[in-house]
JSON list of C-alpha atoms and ligand atoms in Angstrom, two decimals:
[
{"chain": "A", "resi": 1, "resn": "MET", "atom": "CA", "xyz": [22.78, -17.31, 6.56]},
{"chain": "A", "resi": 2, "resn": "ASP", "atom": "CA", "xyz": [22.54, -14.48, 4.07]},
{"chain": "A", "resi": 3, "resn": "PHE", "atom": "CA", "xyz": [18.80, -13.90, 3.95]},
{"chain": "A", "resi": 4, "resn": "LEU", "atom": "CA", "xyz": [16.88, -11.52, 1.72]},
{"chain": "A", "resi": 5, "resn": "THR", "atom": "CA", "xyz": [14.53, -9.84, 4.17]},
{"chain": "A", "resi": 6, "resn": "ILE", "atom": "CA", "xyz": [11.13, -8.75, 2.85]},
{"chain": "A", "resi": 7, "resn": "ALA", "atom": "CA", "xyz": [8.69, -6.60, 4.84]},
{"chain": "A", "resi": 8, "resn": "MET", "atom": "CA", "xyz": [5.03, -7.18, 4.10]},
{"chain": "A", "resi": 9, "resn": "PRO", "atom": "CA", "xyz": [1.65, -6.21, 5.47]},
{"chain": "A", "resi": 10, "resn": "LYS", "atom": "CA", "xyz": [-0.12, -8.99, 7.36]},
{"chain": "A", "resi": 11, "resn": "GLY", "atom": "CA", "xyz": [-3.27, -10.54, 5.92]},
{"chain": "A", "resi": 12, "resn": "ARG", "atom": "CA", "xyz": [-4.57, -10.49, 2.39]},
{"chain": "A", "resi": 13, "resn": "ILE", "atom": "CA", "xyz": [-1.60, -8.71, 0.77]},
{"chain": "A", "resi": 14, "resn": "PHE", "atom": "CA", "xyz": [0.79, -11.22, 2.34]},
{"chain": "A", "resi": 15, "resn": "GLU", "atom": "CA", "xyz": [-1.28, -14.09, 0.92]},
{"chain": "A", "resi": 16, "resn": "GLU", "atom": "CA", "xyz": [-1.45, -12.55, -2.55]},
{"chain": "A", "resi": 17, "resn": "ALA", "atom": "CA", "xyz": [2.26, -11.71, -2.54]},
{"chain": "A", "resi": 18, "resn": "LEU", "atom": "CA", "xyz": [3.10, -15.29, -1.50]},
{"chain": "A", "resi": 19, "resn": "GLU", "atom": "CA", "xyz": [1.01, -16.58, -4.40]},
{"chain": "A", "resi": 20, "resn": "LEU", "atom": "CA", "xyz": [2.98, -14.36, -6.77]},
{"chain": "A", "resi": 21, "resn": "LEU", "atom": "CA", "xyz": [6.29, -15.52, -5.32]},
{"chain": "A", "resi": 22, "resn": "ALA", "atom": "CA", "xyz": [5.15, -19.14, -5.74]},
{"chain": "A", "resi": 23, "resn": "ALA", "atom": "CA", "xyz": [4.13, -18.38, -9.32]},
{"chain": "A", "resi": 24, "resn": "ALA", "atom": "CA", "xyz": [7.60, -16.87, -9.80]},
{"chain": "A", "resi": 25, "resn": "GLY", "atom": "CA", "xyz": [9.07, -20.25, -8.86]},
{"chain": "A", "resi": 26, "resn": "TYR", "atom": "CA", "xyz": [10.00, -19.72, -5.20]},
{"chain": "A", "resi": 27, "resn": "GLN", "atom": "CA", "xyz": [9.42, -22.84, -3.12]},
{"chain": "A", "resi": 28, "resn": "LEU", "atom": "CA", "xyz": [7.44, -21.71, -0.09]},
{"chain": "A", "resi": 29, "resn": "PRO", "atom": "CA", "xyz": [5.97, -24.01, 2.56]},
{"chain": "A", "resi": 30, "resn": "GLU", "atom": "CA", "xyz": [2.20, -24.48, 2.65]},
{"chain": "A", "resi": 31, "resn": "GLU", "atom": "CA", "xyz": [0.23, -22.63, 5.32]},
{"chain": "A", "resi": 32, "resn": "MET", "atom": "CA", "xyz": [2.81, -19.92, 5.86]},
{"chain": "A", "resi": 33, "resn": "GLU", "atom": "CA", "xyz": [0.03, -17.38, 6.29]},
{"chain": "A", "resi": 34, "resn": "ASP", "atom": "CA", "xyz": [-1.67, -19.21, 9.12]},
{"chain": "A", "resi": 35, "resn": "SER", "atom": "CA", "xyz": [0.97, -18.51, 11.71]},
{"chain": "A", "resi": 36, "resn": "ARG", "atom": "CA", "xyz": [0.92, -15.65, 14.23]},
{"chain": "A", "resi": 37, "resn": "LYS", "atom": "CA", "xyz": [4.67, -15.28, 13.90]},
{"chain": "A", "resi": 38, "resn": "LEU", "atom": "CA", "xyz": [5.92, -11.85, 12.90]},
{"chain": "A", "resi": 39, "resn": "ILE", "atom": "CA", "xyz": [9.14, -13.14, 11.39]},
{"chain": "A", "resi": 40, "resn": "VAL", "atom": "CA", "xyz": [8.87, -16.13, 9.06]},
{"chain": "A", "resi": 41, "resn": "GLU", "atom": "CA", "xyz": [12.00, -17.69, 7.61]},
{"chain": "A", "resi": 42, "resn": "VAL", "atom": "CA", "xyz": [12.27, -19.91, 4.55]},
{"chain": "A", "resi": 43, "resn": "PRO", "atom": "CA", "xyz": [15.91, -21.09, 4.72]},
{"chain": "A", "resi": 44, "resn": "GLU", "atom": "CA", "xyz": [15.55, -23.20, 1.54]},
{"chain": "A", "resi": 45, "resn": "GLU", "atom": "CA", "xyz": [15.11, -20.00, -0.46]},
{"chain": "A", "resi": 46, "resn": "LYS", "atom": "CA", "xyz": [17.15, -17.81, 1.90]},
{"chain": "A", "resi": 47, "resn": "LEU", "atom": "CA", "xyz": [14.09, -15.61, 2.40]},
{"chain": "A", "resi": 48, "resn": "ARG", "atom": "CA", "xyz": [12.88, -13.97, 5.60]},
{"chain": "A", "resi": 49, "resn": "PHE", "atom": "CA", "xyz": [9.51, -12.23, 5.87]},
{"chain": "A", "resi": 50, "resn": "ILE", "atom": "CA", "xyz": [8.76, -9.48, 8.38]},
{"chain": "A", "resi": 51, "resn": "LEU", "atom": "CA", "xyz": [5.03, -8.98, 8.93]},
{"chain": "A", "resi": 52, "resn": "ALA", "atom": "CA", "xyz": [4.23, -5.34, 9.60]},
{"chain": "A", "resi": 53, "resn": "LYS", "atom": "CA", "xyz": [1.43, -2.77, 9.45]},
{"chain": "A", "resi": 54, "resn": "PRO", "atom": "CA", "xyz": [0.98, -1.47, 5.87]},
{"chain": "A", "resi": 55, "resn": "MET", "atom": "CA", "xyz": [2.08, 2.08, 6.80]},
{"chain": "A", "resi": 56, "resn": "ASP", "atom": "CA", "xyz": [5.25, 0.73, 8.43]},
{"chain": "A", "resi": 57, "resn": "VAL", "atom": "CA", "xyz": [6.57, -1.35, 5.51]},
{"chain": "A", "resi": 58, "resn": "PRO", "atom": "CA", "xyz": [8.47, 1.56, 3.86]},
{"chain": "A", "resi": 59, "resn": "VAL", "atom": "CA", "xyz": [9.94, 2.47, 7.28]},
{"chain": "A", "resi": 60, "resn": "TYR", "atom": "CA", "xyz": [11.62, -0.94, 7.61]},
{"chain": "A", "resi": 61, "resn": "VAL", "atom": "CA", "xyz": [12.87, -0.73, 4.03]},
{"chain": "A", "resi": 62, "resn": "GLU", "atom": "CA", "xyz": [14.15, 2.85, 4.28]},
{"chain": "A", "resi": 63, "resn": "HIS", "atom": "CA", "xyz": [16.10, 1.94, 7.42]},
{"chain": "A", "resi": 64, "resn": "GLY", "atom": "CA", "xyz": [17.54, -1.11, 5.68]},
{"chain": "A", "resi": 65, "resn": "VAL", "atom": "CA", "xyz": [16.35, -3.68, 8.25]},
{"chain": "A", "resi": 66, "resn": "ALA", "atom": "CA", "xyz": [14.35, -5.08, 5.35]},
{"chain": "A", "resi": 67, "resn": "ASP", "atom": "CA", "xyz": [16.00, -5.31, 1.92]},
{"chain": "A", "resi": 68, "resn": "LEU", "atom": "CA", "xyz": [12.67, -5.40, 0.15]},
{"chain": "A", "resi": 69, "resn": "GLY", "atom": "CA", "xyz": [9.06, -4.64, 0.91]},
{"chain": "A", "resi": 70, "resn": "VAL", "atom": "CA", "xyz": [5.57, -4.91, -0.50]},
{"chain": "A", "resi": 71, "resn": "ALA", "atom": "CA", "xyz": [3.84, -1.57, -0.07]},
{"chain": "A", "resi": 72, "resn": "GLY", "atom": "CA", "xyz": [0.67, 0.03, -1.40]},
{"chain": "A", "resi": 73, "resn": "LYS", "atom": "CA", "xyz": [1.10, 2.94, -3.80]},
{"chain": "A", "resi": 74, "resn": "ASP", "atom": "CA", "xyz": [-1.10, 4.93, -1.37]},
{"chain": "A", "resi": 75, "resn": "VAL", "atom": "CA", "xyz": [1.47, 4.54, 1.39]},
{"chain": "A", "resi": 76, "resn": "LEU", "atom": "CA", "xyz": [4.36, 5.32, -0.98]},
{"chain": "A", "resi": 77, "resn": "LEU", "atom": "CA", "xyz": [2.70, 8.49, -2.28]},
{"chain": "A", "resi": 78, "resn": "GLU", "atom": "CA", "xyz": [1.83, 9.60, 1.23]},
{"chain": "A", "resi": 79, "resn": "GLN", "atom": "CA", "xyz": [5.25, 9.04, 2.79]},
{"chain": "A", "resi": 80, "resn": "GLN", "atom": "CA", "xyz": [7.69, 9.78, -0.09]},
{"chain": "A", "resi": 81, "resn": "ARG", "atom": "CA", "xyz": [10.48, 7.76, 1.53]},
{"chain": "A", "resi": 82, "resn": "SER", "atom": "CA", "xyz": [13.91, 7.01, 0.08]},
{"chain": "A", "resi": 83, "resn": "VAL", "atom": "CA", "xyz": [13.12, 3.60, -1.32]},
{"chain": "A", "resi": 84, "resn": "MET", "atom": "CA", "xyz": [13.27, 2.25, -4.87]},
{"chain": "A", "resi": 85, "resn": "GLU", "atom": "CA", "xyz": [10.07, 1.09, -6.55]},
{"chain": "A", "resi": 86, "resn": "LEU", "atom": "CA", "xyz": [10.93, -2.03, -8.56]},
{"chain": "A", "resi": 87, "resn": "VAL", "atom": "CA", "xyz": [7.77, -3.82, -9.68]},
{"chain": "A", "resi": 88, "resn": "ASP", "atom": "CA", "xyz": [4.05, -3.03, -9.87]},
{"chain": "A", "resi": 89, "resn": "LEU", "atom": "CA", "xyz": [2.70, -6.32, -8.49]},
{"chain": "A", "resi": 90, "resn": "LYS", "atom": "CA", "xyz": [-0.81, -5.40, -9.64]},
{"chain": "A", "resi": 91, "resn": "ILE", "atom": "CA", "xyz": [-2.34, -6.91, -6.51]},
{"chain": "A", "resi": 92, "resn": "SER", "atom": "CA", "xyz": [-4.80, -5.32, -4.04]},
{"chain": "A", "resi": 93, "resn": "TYR", "atom": "CA", "xyz": [-6.22, -2.90, -6.60]},
{"chain": "A", "resi": 94, "resn": "CYS", "atom": "CA", "xyz": [-8.19, -0.01, -5.19]},
{"chain": "A", "resi": 95, "resn": "TYR", "atom": "CA", "xyz": [-8.23, 3.74, -5.74]},
{"chain": "A", "resi": 96, "resn": "MET", "atom": "CA", "xyz": [-8.09, 6.98, -3.81]},
{"chain": "A", "resi": 97, "resn": "ALA", "atom": "CA", "xyz": [-11.06, 9.31, -4.11]},
{"chain": "A", "resi": 98, "resn": "THR", "atom": "CA", "xyz": [-12.84, 12.22, -2.52]},
{"chain": "A", "resi": 99, "resn": "ALA", "atom": "CA", "xyz": [-16.31, 11.53, -1.13]},
{"chain": "A", "resi": 100, "resn": "GLY", "atom": "CA", "xyz": [-18.98, 13.17, 0.96]},
{"chain": "A", "resi": 101, "resn": "LEU", "atom": "CA", "xyz": [-22.71, 13.46, 1.56]},
{"chain": "A", "resi": 102, "resn": "PRO", "atom": "CA", "xyz": [-24.74, 13.51, -1.69]},
{"chain": "A", "resi": 103, "resn": "ASP", "atom": "CA", "xyz": [-25.48, 16.86, -3.37]},
{"chain": "A", "resi": 104, "resn": "THR", "atom": "CA", "xyz": [-23.34, 18.92, -1.06]},
{"chain": "A", "resi": 105, "resn": "LYS", "atom": "CA", "xyz": [-20.92, 21.67, -1.98]},
{"chain": "A", "resi": 106, "resn": "MET", "atom": "CA", "xyz": [-17.71, 22.32, -0.10]},
{"chain": "A", "resi": 107, "resn": "ASN", "atom": "CA", "xyz": [-18.15, 24.91, 2.60]},
{"chain": "A", "resi": 108, "resn": "ASP", "atom": "CA", "xyz": [-17.17, 28.31, 1.12]},
{"chain": "A", "resi": 109, "resn": "VAL", "atom": "CA", "xyz": [-15.52, 29.64, 4.23]},
{"chain": "A", "resi": 110, "resn": "ALA", "atom": "CA", "xyz": [-13.35, 26.97, 5.80]},
{"chain": "A", "resi": 111, "resn": "PRO", "atom": "CA", "xyz": [-13.88, 23.64, 4.04]},
{"chain": "A", "resi": 112, "resn": "ARG", "atom": "CA", "xyz": [-12.66, 20.65, 6.00]},
{"chain": "A", "resi": 113, "resn": "VAL", "atom": "CA", "xyz": [-11.32, 17.38, 4.61]},
{"chain": "A", "resi": 114, "resn": "ALA", "atom": "CA", "xyz": [-10.86, 14.31, 6.80]},
{"chain": "A", "resi": 115, "resn": "THR", "atom": "CA", "xyz": [-8.31, 11.68, 5.81]},
{"chain": "A", "resi": 116, "resn": "LYS", "atom": "CA", "xyz": [-5.69, 9.14, 6.80]},
{"chain": "A", "resi": 117, "resn": "TYR", "atom": "CA", "xyz": [-3.57, 10.55, 3.94]},
{"chain": "A", "resi": 118, "resn": "PRO", "atom": "CA", "xyz": [-2.88, 14.22, 4.79]},
{"chain": "A", "resi": 119, "resn": "SER", "atom": "CA", "xyz": [-0.07, 14.64, 2.29]},
{"chain": "A", "resi": 120, "resn": "ILE", "atom": "CA", "xyz": [-1.99, 13.21, -0.68]},
{"chain": "A", "resi": 121, "resn": "ALA", "atom": "CA", "xyz": [-5.08, 15.25, 0.28]},
{"chain": "A", "resi": 122, "resn": "THR", "atom": "CA", "xyz": [-3.04, 18.45, 0.65]},
{"chain": "A", "resi": 123, "resn": "SER", "atom": "CA", "xyz": [-1.43, 18.04, -2.79]},
{"chain": "A", "resi": 124, "resn": "PHE", "atom": "CA", "xyz": [-4.75, 17.21, -4.42]},
{"chain": "A", "resi": 125, "resn": "TYR", "atom": "CA", "xyz": [-6.54, 20.32, -3.17]},
{"chain": "A", "resi": 126, "resn": "LYS", "atom": "CA", "xyz": [-3.48, 22.50, -3.72]},
{"chain": "A", "resi": 127, "resn": "GLU", "atom": "CA", "xyz": [-3.40, 21.49, -7.38]},
{"chain": "A", "resi": 128, "resn": "LYS", "atom": "CA", "xyz": [-7.08, 22.33, -7.65]},
{"chain": "A", "resi": 129, "resn": "GLY", "atom": "CA", "xyz": [-6.34, 25.71, -6.10]},
{"chain": "A", "resi": 130, "resn": "GLU", "atom": "CA", "xyz": [-8.70, 25.10, -3.19]},
{"chain": "A", "resi": 131, "resn": "GLN", "atom": "CA", "xyz": [-7.71, 25.96, 0.32]},
{"chain": "A", "resi": 132, "resn": "VAL", "atom": "CA", "xyz": [-8.91, 23.36, 2.81]},
{"chain": "A", "resi": 133, "resn": "GLU", "atom": "CA", "xyz": [-8.28, 22.42, 6.39]},
{"chain": "A", "resi": 134, "resn": "ILE", "atom": "CA", "xyz": [-7.04, 18.83, 6.64]},
{"chain": "A", "resi": 135, "resn": "ILE", "atom": "CA", "xyz": [-8.27, 16.80, 9.61]},
{"chain": "A", "resi": 136, "resn": "GLU", "atom": "CA", "xyz": [-6.15, 13.70, 10.12]},
{"chain": "A", "resi": 137, "resn": "LEU", "atom": "CA", "xyz": [-7.93, 10.57, 11.36]},
{"chain": "A", "resi": 138, "resn": "ASN", "atom": "CA", "xyz": [-6.67, 7.01, 11.78]},
{"chain": "A", "resi": 139, "resn": "GLY", "atom": "CA", "xyz": [-9.58, 5.05, 10.33]},
{"chain": "A", "resi": 140, "resn": "SER", "atom": "CA", "xyz": [-13.35, 4.92, 9.85]},
{"chain": "A", "resi": 141, "resn": "ILE", "atom": "CA", "xyz": [-12.90, 8.11, 7.82]},
{"chain": "A", "resi": 142, "resn": "GLU", "atom": "CA", "xyz": [-16.43, 7.80, 6.43]},
{"chain": "A", "resi": 143, "resn": "LEU", "atom": "CA", "xyz": [-17.78, 8.89, 9.82]},
{"chain": "A", "resi": 144, "resn": "ALA", "atom": "CA", "xyz": [-16.46, 12.43, 9.38]},
{"chain": "A", "resi": 145, "resn": "PRO", "atom": "CA", "xyz": [-19.03, 13.81, 6.87]},
{"chain": "A", "resi": 146, "resn": "MET", "atom": "CA", "xyz": [-21.82, 11.82, 8.53]},
{"chain": "A", "resi": 147, "resn": "ILE", "atom": "CA", "xyz": [-21.39, 13.54, 11.85]},
{"chain": "A", "resi": 148, "resn": "GLY", "atom": "CA", "xyz": [-20.43, 16.96, 10.53]},
{"chain": "A", "resi": 149, "resn": "LEU", "atom": "CA", "xyz": [-16.70, 16.87, 11.17]},
{"chain": "A", "resi": 150, "resn": "ALA", "atom": "CA", "xyz": [-15.77, 17.41, 7.51]},
{"chain": "A", "resi": 151, "resn": "ASP", "atom": "CA", "xyz": [-17.24, 18.38, 4.11]},
{"chain": "A", "resi": 152, "resn": "ARG", "atom": "CA", "xyz": [-15.25, 15.77, 2.25]},
{"chain": "A", "resi": 153, "resn": "ILE", "atom": "CA", "xyz": [-13.04, 12.77, 2.88]},
{"chain": "A", "resi": 154, "resn": "VAL", "atom": "CA", "xyz": [-10.03, 11.57, 0.93]},
{"chain": "A", "resi": 155, "resn": "ASP", "atom": "CA", "xyz": [-9.93, 7.80, 1.28]},
{"chain": "A", "resi": 156, "resn": "ILE", "atom": "CA", "xyz": [-9.44, 4.43, -0.36]},
{"chain": "A", "resi": 157, "resn": "VAL", "atom": "CA", "xyz": [-12.33, 2.90, -2.29]},
{"chain": "A", "resi": 158, "resn": "SER", "atom": "CA", "xyz": [-12.21, -0.81, -2.98]},
{"chain": "A", "resi": 159, "resn": "THR", "atom": "CA", "xyz": [-15.65, -2.32, -3.55]},
{"chain": "A", "resi": 160, "resn": "GLY", "atom": "CA", "xyz": [-17.44, 0.94, -2.74]},
{"chain": "A", "resi": 161, "resn": "ARG", "atom": "CA", "xyz": [-19.55, -0.79, -0.09]},
{"chain": "A", "resi": 162, "resn": "THR", "atom": "CA", "xyz": [-18.40, 1.35, 2.84]},
{"chain": "A", "resi": 163, "resn": "LEU", "atom": "CA", "xyz": [-19.43, 4.55, 1.03]},
{"chain": "A", "resi": 164, "resn": "LYS", "atom": "CA", "xyz": [-22.74, 3.09, -0.10]},
{"chain": "A", "resi": 165, "resn": "GLU", "atom": "CA", "xyz": [-23.74, 1.60, 3.23]},
{"chain": "A", "resi": 166, "resn": "ASN", "atom": "CA", "xyz": [-23.05, 4.92, 4.93]},
{"chain": "A", "resi": 167, "resn": "GLY", "atom": "CA", "xyz": [-24.98, 7.01, 2.41]},
{"chain": "A", "resi": 168, "resn": "LEU", "atom": "CA", "xyz": [-21.91, 8.75, 0.95]},
{"chain": "A", "resi": 169, "resn": "VAL", "atom": "CA", "xyz": [-21.04, 9.39, -2.70]},
{"chain": "A", "resi": 170, "resn": "GLU", "atom": "CA", "xyz": [-17.77, 9.63, -4.55]},
{"chain": "A", "resi": 171, "resn": "TYR", "atom": "CA", "xyz": [-16.87, 13.02, -6.04]},
{"chain": "A", "resi": 172, "resn": "GLU", "atom": "CA", "xyz": [-13.41, 12.82, -7.63]},
{"chain": "A", "resi": 173, "resn": "LYS", "atom": "CA", "xyz": [-11.10, 9.92, -8.34]},
{"chain": "A", "resi": 174, "resn": "ILE", "atom": "CA", "xyz": [-7.53, 10.85, -7.38]},
{"chain": "A", "resi": 175, "resn": "VAL", "atom": "CA", "xyz": [-5.27, 7.91, -8.26]},
{"chain": "A", "resi": 176, "resn": "ASP", "atom": "CA", "xyz": [-5.27, 4.15, -8.86]},
{"chain": "A", "resi": 177, "resn": "ILE", "atom": "CA", "xyz": [-3.55, 2.07, -6.21]},
{"chain": "A", "resi": 178, "resn": "THR", "atom": "CA", "xyz": [-1.80, -1.31, -6.36]},
{"chain": "A", "resi": 179, "resn": "SER", "atom": "CA", "xyz": [0.94, -2.93, -4.28]},
{"chain": "A", "resi": 180, "resn": "ARG", "atom": "CA", "xyz": [4.57, -2.42, -5.32]},
{"chain": "A", "resi": 181, "resn": "LEU", "atom": "CA", "xyz": [7.82, -4.26, -4.66]},
{"chain": "A", "resi": 182, "resn": "ILE", "atom": "CA", "xyz": [10.19, -1.73, -3.11]},
{"chain": "A", "resi": 183, "resn": "ALA", "atom": "CA", "xyz": [13.89, -1.96, -2.24]},
{"chain": "A", "resi": 184, "resn": "ASN", "atom": "CA", "xyz": [16.39, -0.31, 0.04]},
{"chain": "A", "resi": 185, "resn": "PRO", "atom": "CA", "xyz": [18.93, 1.39, -2.28]},
{"chain": "A", "resi": 186, "resn": "VAL", "atom": "CA", "xyz": [21.97, 0.08, -0.38]},
{"chain": "A", "resi": 187, "resn": "SER", "atom": "CA", "xyz": [20.59, -3.48, -0.31]},
{"chain": "A", "resi": 188, "resn": "TYR", "atom": "CA", "xyz": [19.89, -3.13, -4.00]},
{"chain": "A", "resi": 189, "resn": "ARG", "atom": "CA", "xyz": [23.56, -2.42, -4.61]},
{"chain": "A", "resi": 190, "resn": "ILE", "atom": "CA", "xyz": [24.97, -5.03, -2.25]},
{"chain": "A", "resi": 191, "resn": "LYS", "atom": "CA", "xyz": [22.50, -7.84, -3.08]},
{"chain": "A", "resi": 192, "resn": "GLN", "atom": "CA", "xyz": [21.93, -6.70, -6.63]},
{"chain": "A", "resi": 193, "resn": "GLN", "atom": "CA", "xyz": [21.99, -10.09, -8.31]},
{"chain": "A", "resi": 194, "resn": "ARG", "atom": "CA", "xyz": [19.38, -11.71, -6.05]},
{"chain": "A", "resi": 195, "resn": "ILE", "atom": "CA", "xyz": [17.14, -8.65, -5.96]},
{"chain": "A", "resi": 196, "resn": "ARG", "atom": "CA", "xyz": [17.21, -8.13, -9.71]},
{"chain": "A", "resi": 197, "resn": "GLU", "atom": "CA", "xyz": [16.54, -11.83, -10.20]},
{"chain": "A", "resi": 198, "resn": "MET", "atom": "CA", "xyz": [13.51, -11.66, -7.89]},
{"chain": "A", "resi": 199, "resn": "ALA", "atom": "CA", "xyz": [12.20, -8.48, -9.55]},
{"chain": "A", "resi": 200, "resn": "LYS", "atom": "CA", "xyz": [12.53, -10.08, -12.98]},
{"chain": "A", "resi": 201, "resn": "ARG", "atom": "CA", "xyz": [10.78, -13.30, -11.95]},
{"chain": "A", "resi": 202, "resn": "LEU", "atom": "CA", "xyz": [7.99, -11.37, -10.23]},
{"chain": "A", "resi": 203, "resn": "ARG", "atom": "CA", "xyz": [7.53, -9.12, -13.27]},
{"chain": "A", "resi": 204, "resn": "GLU", "atom": "CA", "xyz": [7.15, -12.23, -15.44]},
{"chain": "A", "resi": 205, "resn": "ALA", "atom": "CA", "xyz": [4.68, -13.77, -12.97]},
{"chain": "A", "resi": 206, "resn": "VAL", "atom": "CA", "xyz": [2.64, -10.54, -12.94]},
{"chain": "A", "resi": 207, "resn": "GLU", "atom": "CA", "xyz": [2.58, -10.44, -16.75]},
{"chain": "A", "resi": 208, "resn": "ALA", "atom": "CA", "xyz": [1.43, -14.08, -16.85]},
{"chain": "A", "resi": 209, "resn": "GLU", "atom": "CA", "xyz": [-1.37, -13.25, -14.37]},
{"chain": "A", "resi": 210, "resn": "VAL", "atom": "CA", "xyz": [-2.54, -10.26, -16.37]},
{"chain": "A", "resi": 211, "resn": "GLU", "atom": "CA", "xyz": [-2.68, -12.15, -19.69]},
{"chain": "B", "resi": 1, "resn": "PRP", "atom": "C1", "xyz": [-10.60, 0.96, 3.93]},
{"chain": "B", "resi": 1, "resn": "PRP", "atom": "C2", "xyz": [-10.94, 2.36, 3.46]},
{"chain": "B", "resi": 1, "resn": "PRP", "atom": "C3", "xyz": [-12.44, 2.34, 3.38]},
{"chain": "B", "resi": 1, "resn": "PRP", "atom": "C4", "xyz": [-12.74, 0.91, 3.01]},
{"chain": "B", "resi": 1, "resn": "PRP", "atom": "C5", "xyz": [-13.05, 0.83, 1.54]},
{"chain": "B", "resi": 1, "resn": "PRP", "atom": "O1", "xyz": [-10.73, 0.92, 5.29]},
{"chain": "B", "resi": 1, "resn": "PRP", "atom": "O2", "xyz": [-10.43, 3.31, 4.35]},
{"chain": "B", "resi": 1, "resn": "PRP", "atom": "O3", "xyz": [-13.00, 2.65, 4.63]},
{"chain": "B", "resi": 1, "resn": "PRP", "atom": "O4", "xyz": [-11.58, 0.14, 3.30]},
{"chain": "B", "resi": 1, "resn": "PRP", "atom": "O5", "xyz": [-13.39, -0.46, 1.14]},
{"chain": "B", "resi": 1, "resn": "PRP", "atom": "P1", "xyz": [-14.73, -0.75, 0.34]},
{"chain": "B", "resi": 1, "resn": "PRP", "atom": "O6", "xyz": [-14.80, 0.24, -0.79]},
{"chain": "B", "resi": 1, "resn": "PRP", "atom": "O7", "xyz": [-14.55, -2.16, -0.15]},
{"chain": "B", "resi": 1, "resn": "PRP", "atom": "O8", "xyz": [-15.88, -0.63, 1.27]},
{"chain": "B", "resi": 1, "resn": "PRP", "atom": "P2", "xyz": [-10.07, -0.20, 6.19]},
{"chain": "B", "resi": 1, "resn": "PRP", "atom": "O9", "xyz": [-10.92, -1.43, 6.14]},
{"chain": "B", "resi": 1, "resn": "PRP", "atom": "O10", "xyz": [-8.65, -0.38, 5.81]},
{"chain": "B", "resi": 1, "resn": "PRP", "atom": "O11", "xyz": [-10.20, 0.40, 7.65]},
{"chain": "B", "resi": 1, "resn": "PRP", "atom": "P3", "xyz": [-10.00, 1.84, 8.24]},
{"chain": "B", "resi": 1, "resn": "PRP", "atom": "O12", "xyz": [-11.38, 2.41, 8.33]},
{"chain": "B", "resi": 1, "resn": "PRP", "atom": "O13", "xyz": [-9.40, 1.57, 9.57]},
{"chain": "B", "resi": 1, "resn": "PRP", "atom": "O14", "xyz": [-9.11, 2.65, 7.34]}
]
């Protein structure tokens, strides 16, 4: 069967994206999200979902093993892969910001910035004309200023609770983040009709949500 394969992060984004697809008129079975399966097929709609880690979604799409993907703008900005961005799904809103201990200046000599997003952090400080050492971590970034590993962090803020509960404050907002529908350029050409149809229906569903 000629499936459209869509890579998505597991968890909340998958659920929200499924709701959007349902709102766009796709008939999806109930309780799709409950399964532990990593590949979920919906033959009635000729759709196949691949459930991946958020950072890996653009990898599957760039390599063409997924035609489409749902990826956060944070991941897209960080990785700059050869994928097409088709629709801002306006789900999973958060933003990227710098943060640190309250009332602290950056170290004059060799300021250090901890982050899971080294490329975004590098560009941000480069544009400001500040030379910093980037320390790449894989999570719990907020620990870094608390234990003296870094002067600042560049990280995602959603509710702001993690910063607050760890006694950190936000310094600069960098960019707003939402999830995007992305496509492999070759798939887009070969399966153009179905992909454009899905993008159009999703765009309409997003507009209806926003109104
Ligand atoms: C993200 C982010 C912050 C937190 C922000 O971490 O890195 O730590 O969520 O959310 P809040 O503003 O609602 O508190 P995630 O839970 O993805 O885990 P991580 O520490 O492994 O990156």
